[in-house]
PDB file of C-alpha atoms in Angstrom:
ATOM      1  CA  UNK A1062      -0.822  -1.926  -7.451  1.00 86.00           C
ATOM      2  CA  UNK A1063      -1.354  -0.613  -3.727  1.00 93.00           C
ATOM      3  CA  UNK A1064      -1.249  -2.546  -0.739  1.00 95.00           C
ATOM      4  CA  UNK A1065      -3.074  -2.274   2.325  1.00 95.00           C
ATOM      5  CA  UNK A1066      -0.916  -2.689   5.752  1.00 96.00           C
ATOM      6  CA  UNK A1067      -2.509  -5.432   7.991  1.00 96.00           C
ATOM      7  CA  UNK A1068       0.553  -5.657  10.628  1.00 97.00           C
ATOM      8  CA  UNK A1069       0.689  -3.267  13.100  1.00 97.00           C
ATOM      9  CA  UNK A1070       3.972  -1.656  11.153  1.00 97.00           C
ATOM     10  CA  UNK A1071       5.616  -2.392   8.285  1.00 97.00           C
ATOM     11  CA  UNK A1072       9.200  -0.954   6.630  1.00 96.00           C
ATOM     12  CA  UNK A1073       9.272  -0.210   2.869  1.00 96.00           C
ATOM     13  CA  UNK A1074      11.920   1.330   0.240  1.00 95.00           C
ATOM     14  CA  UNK A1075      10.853   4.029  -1.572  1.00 93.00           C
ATOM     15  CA  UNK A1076      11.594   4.940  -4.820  1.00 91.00           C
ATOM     16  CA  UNK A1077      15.030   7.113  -3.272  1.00 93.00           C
ATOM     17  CA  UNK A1078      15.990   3.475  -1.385  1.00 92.00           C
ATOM     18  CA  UNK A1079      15.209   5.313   1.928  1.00 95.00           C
ATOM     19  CA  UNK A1080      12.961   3.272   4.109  1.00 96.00           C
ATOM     20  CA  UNK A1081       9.504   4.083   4.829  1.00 95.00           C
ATOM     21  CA  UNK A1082       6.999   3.204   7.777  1.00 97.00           C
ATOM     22  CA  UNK A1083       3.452   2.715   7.515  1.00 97.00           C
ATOM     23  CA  UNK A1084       0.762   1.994  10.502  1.00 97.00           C
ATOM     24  CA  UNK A1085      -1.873  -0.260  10.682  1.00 96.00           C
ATOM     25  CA  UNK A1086      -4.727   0.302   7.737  1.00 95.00           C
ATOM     26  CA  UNK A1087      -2.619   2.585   5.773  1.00 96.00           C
ATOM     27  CA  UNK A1088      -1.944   2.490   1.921  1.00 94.00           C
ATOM     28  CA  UNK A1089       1.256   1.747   0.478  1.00 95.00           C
ATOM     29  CA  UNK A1090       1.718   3.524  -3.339  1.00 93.00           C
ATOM     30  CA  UNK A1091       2.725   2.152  -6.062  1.00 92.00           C
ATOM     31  CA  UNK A1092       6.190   2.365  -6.920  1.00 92.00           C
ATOM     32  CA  UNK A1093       7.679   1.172  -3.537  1.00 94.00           C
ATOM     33  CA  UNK A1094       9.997  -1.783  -3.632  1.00 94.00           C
ATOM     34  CA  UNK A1095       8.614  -4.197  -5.403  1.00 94.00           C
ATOM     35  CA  UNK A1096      11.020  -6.989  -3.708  1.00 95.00           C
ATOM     36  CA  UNK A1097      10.039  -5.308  -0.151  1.00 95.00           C
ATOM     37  CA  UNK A1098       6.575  -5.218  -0.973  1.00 96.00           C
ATOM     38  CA  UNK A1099       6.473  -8.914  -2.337  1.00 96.00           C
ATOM     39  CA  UNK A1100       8.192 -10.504   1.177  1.00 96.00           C
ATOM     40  CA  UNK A1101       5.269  -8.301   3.361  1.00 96.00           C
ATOM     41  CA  UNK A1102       2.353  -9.780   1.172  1.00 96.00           C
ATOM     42  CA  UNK A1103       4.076 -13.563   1.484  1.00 97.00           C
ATOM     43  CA  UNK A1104       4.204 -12.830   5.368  1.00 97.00           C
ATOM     44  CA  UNK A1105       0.887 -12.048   5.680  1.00 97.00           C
ATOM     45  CA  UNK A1106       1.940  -8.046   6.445  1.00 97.00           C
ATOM     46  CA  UNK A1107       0.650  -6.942   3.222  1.00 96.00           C
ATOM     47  CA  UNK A1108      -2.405  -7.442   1.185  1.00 95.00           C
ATOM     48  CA  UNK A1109      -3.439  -5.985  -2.360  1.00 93.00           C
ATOM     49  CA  UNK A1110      -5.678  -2.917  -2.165  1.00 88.00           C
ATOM     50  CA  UNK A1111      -8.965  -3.001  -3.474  1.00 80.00           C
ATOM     51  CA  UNK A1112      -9.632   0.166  -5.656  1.00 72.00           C
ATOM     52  CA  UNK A1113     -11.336   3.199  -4.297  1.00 66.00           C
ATOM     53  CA  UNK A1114     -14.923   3.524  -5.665  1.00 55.00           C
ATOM     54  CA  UNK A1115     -15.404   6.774  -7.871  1.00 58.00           C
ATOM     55  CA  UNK A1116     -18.614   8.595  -7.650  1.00 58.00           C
ATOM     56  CA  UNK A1117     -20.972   7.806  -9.819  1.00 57.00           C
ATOM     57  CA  UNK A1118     -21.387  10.382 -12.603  1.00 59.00           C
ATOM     58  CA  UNK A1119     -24.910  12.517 -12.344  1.00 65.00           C
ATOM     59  CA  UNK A1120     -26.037  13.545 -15.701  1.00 61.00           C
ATOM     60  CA  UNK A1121     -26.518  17.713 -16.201  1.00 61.00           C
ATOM     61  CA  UNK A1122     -29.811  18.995 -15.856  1.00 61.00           C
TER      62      UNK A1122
END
């Protein structure tokens, strides 16, 4: 699941093991460090995306 950043900046592993910075409001993927990701949520840095609204579908005229 995605995670929205609520700290200023945060430092995650990628899949590679290189770290990765995010800002404020940004979106962390799945598929980052699950062991990275899980410490940011407990400290409050971290917090579970909710998911994007699709467009409703308009019927064919």
């Amino acid at each position: 699941m995605a995670h929205k950043v609520t700290a200023p900046l945060v430092s995650v592993k990628d899949p590679a093991g290189k770290n990765t910075y995010f800002y404020e409001g940004a979106t962390v993927p799945d598929g980052f460090d699950k062991g990275d990701v899980d410490r940011l949520v407990e400290a409050g840095m971290l917090e579970k995306a909710e998911p994007e609204a699709k467009p409703a579908a308009r019927s064919a005229k």
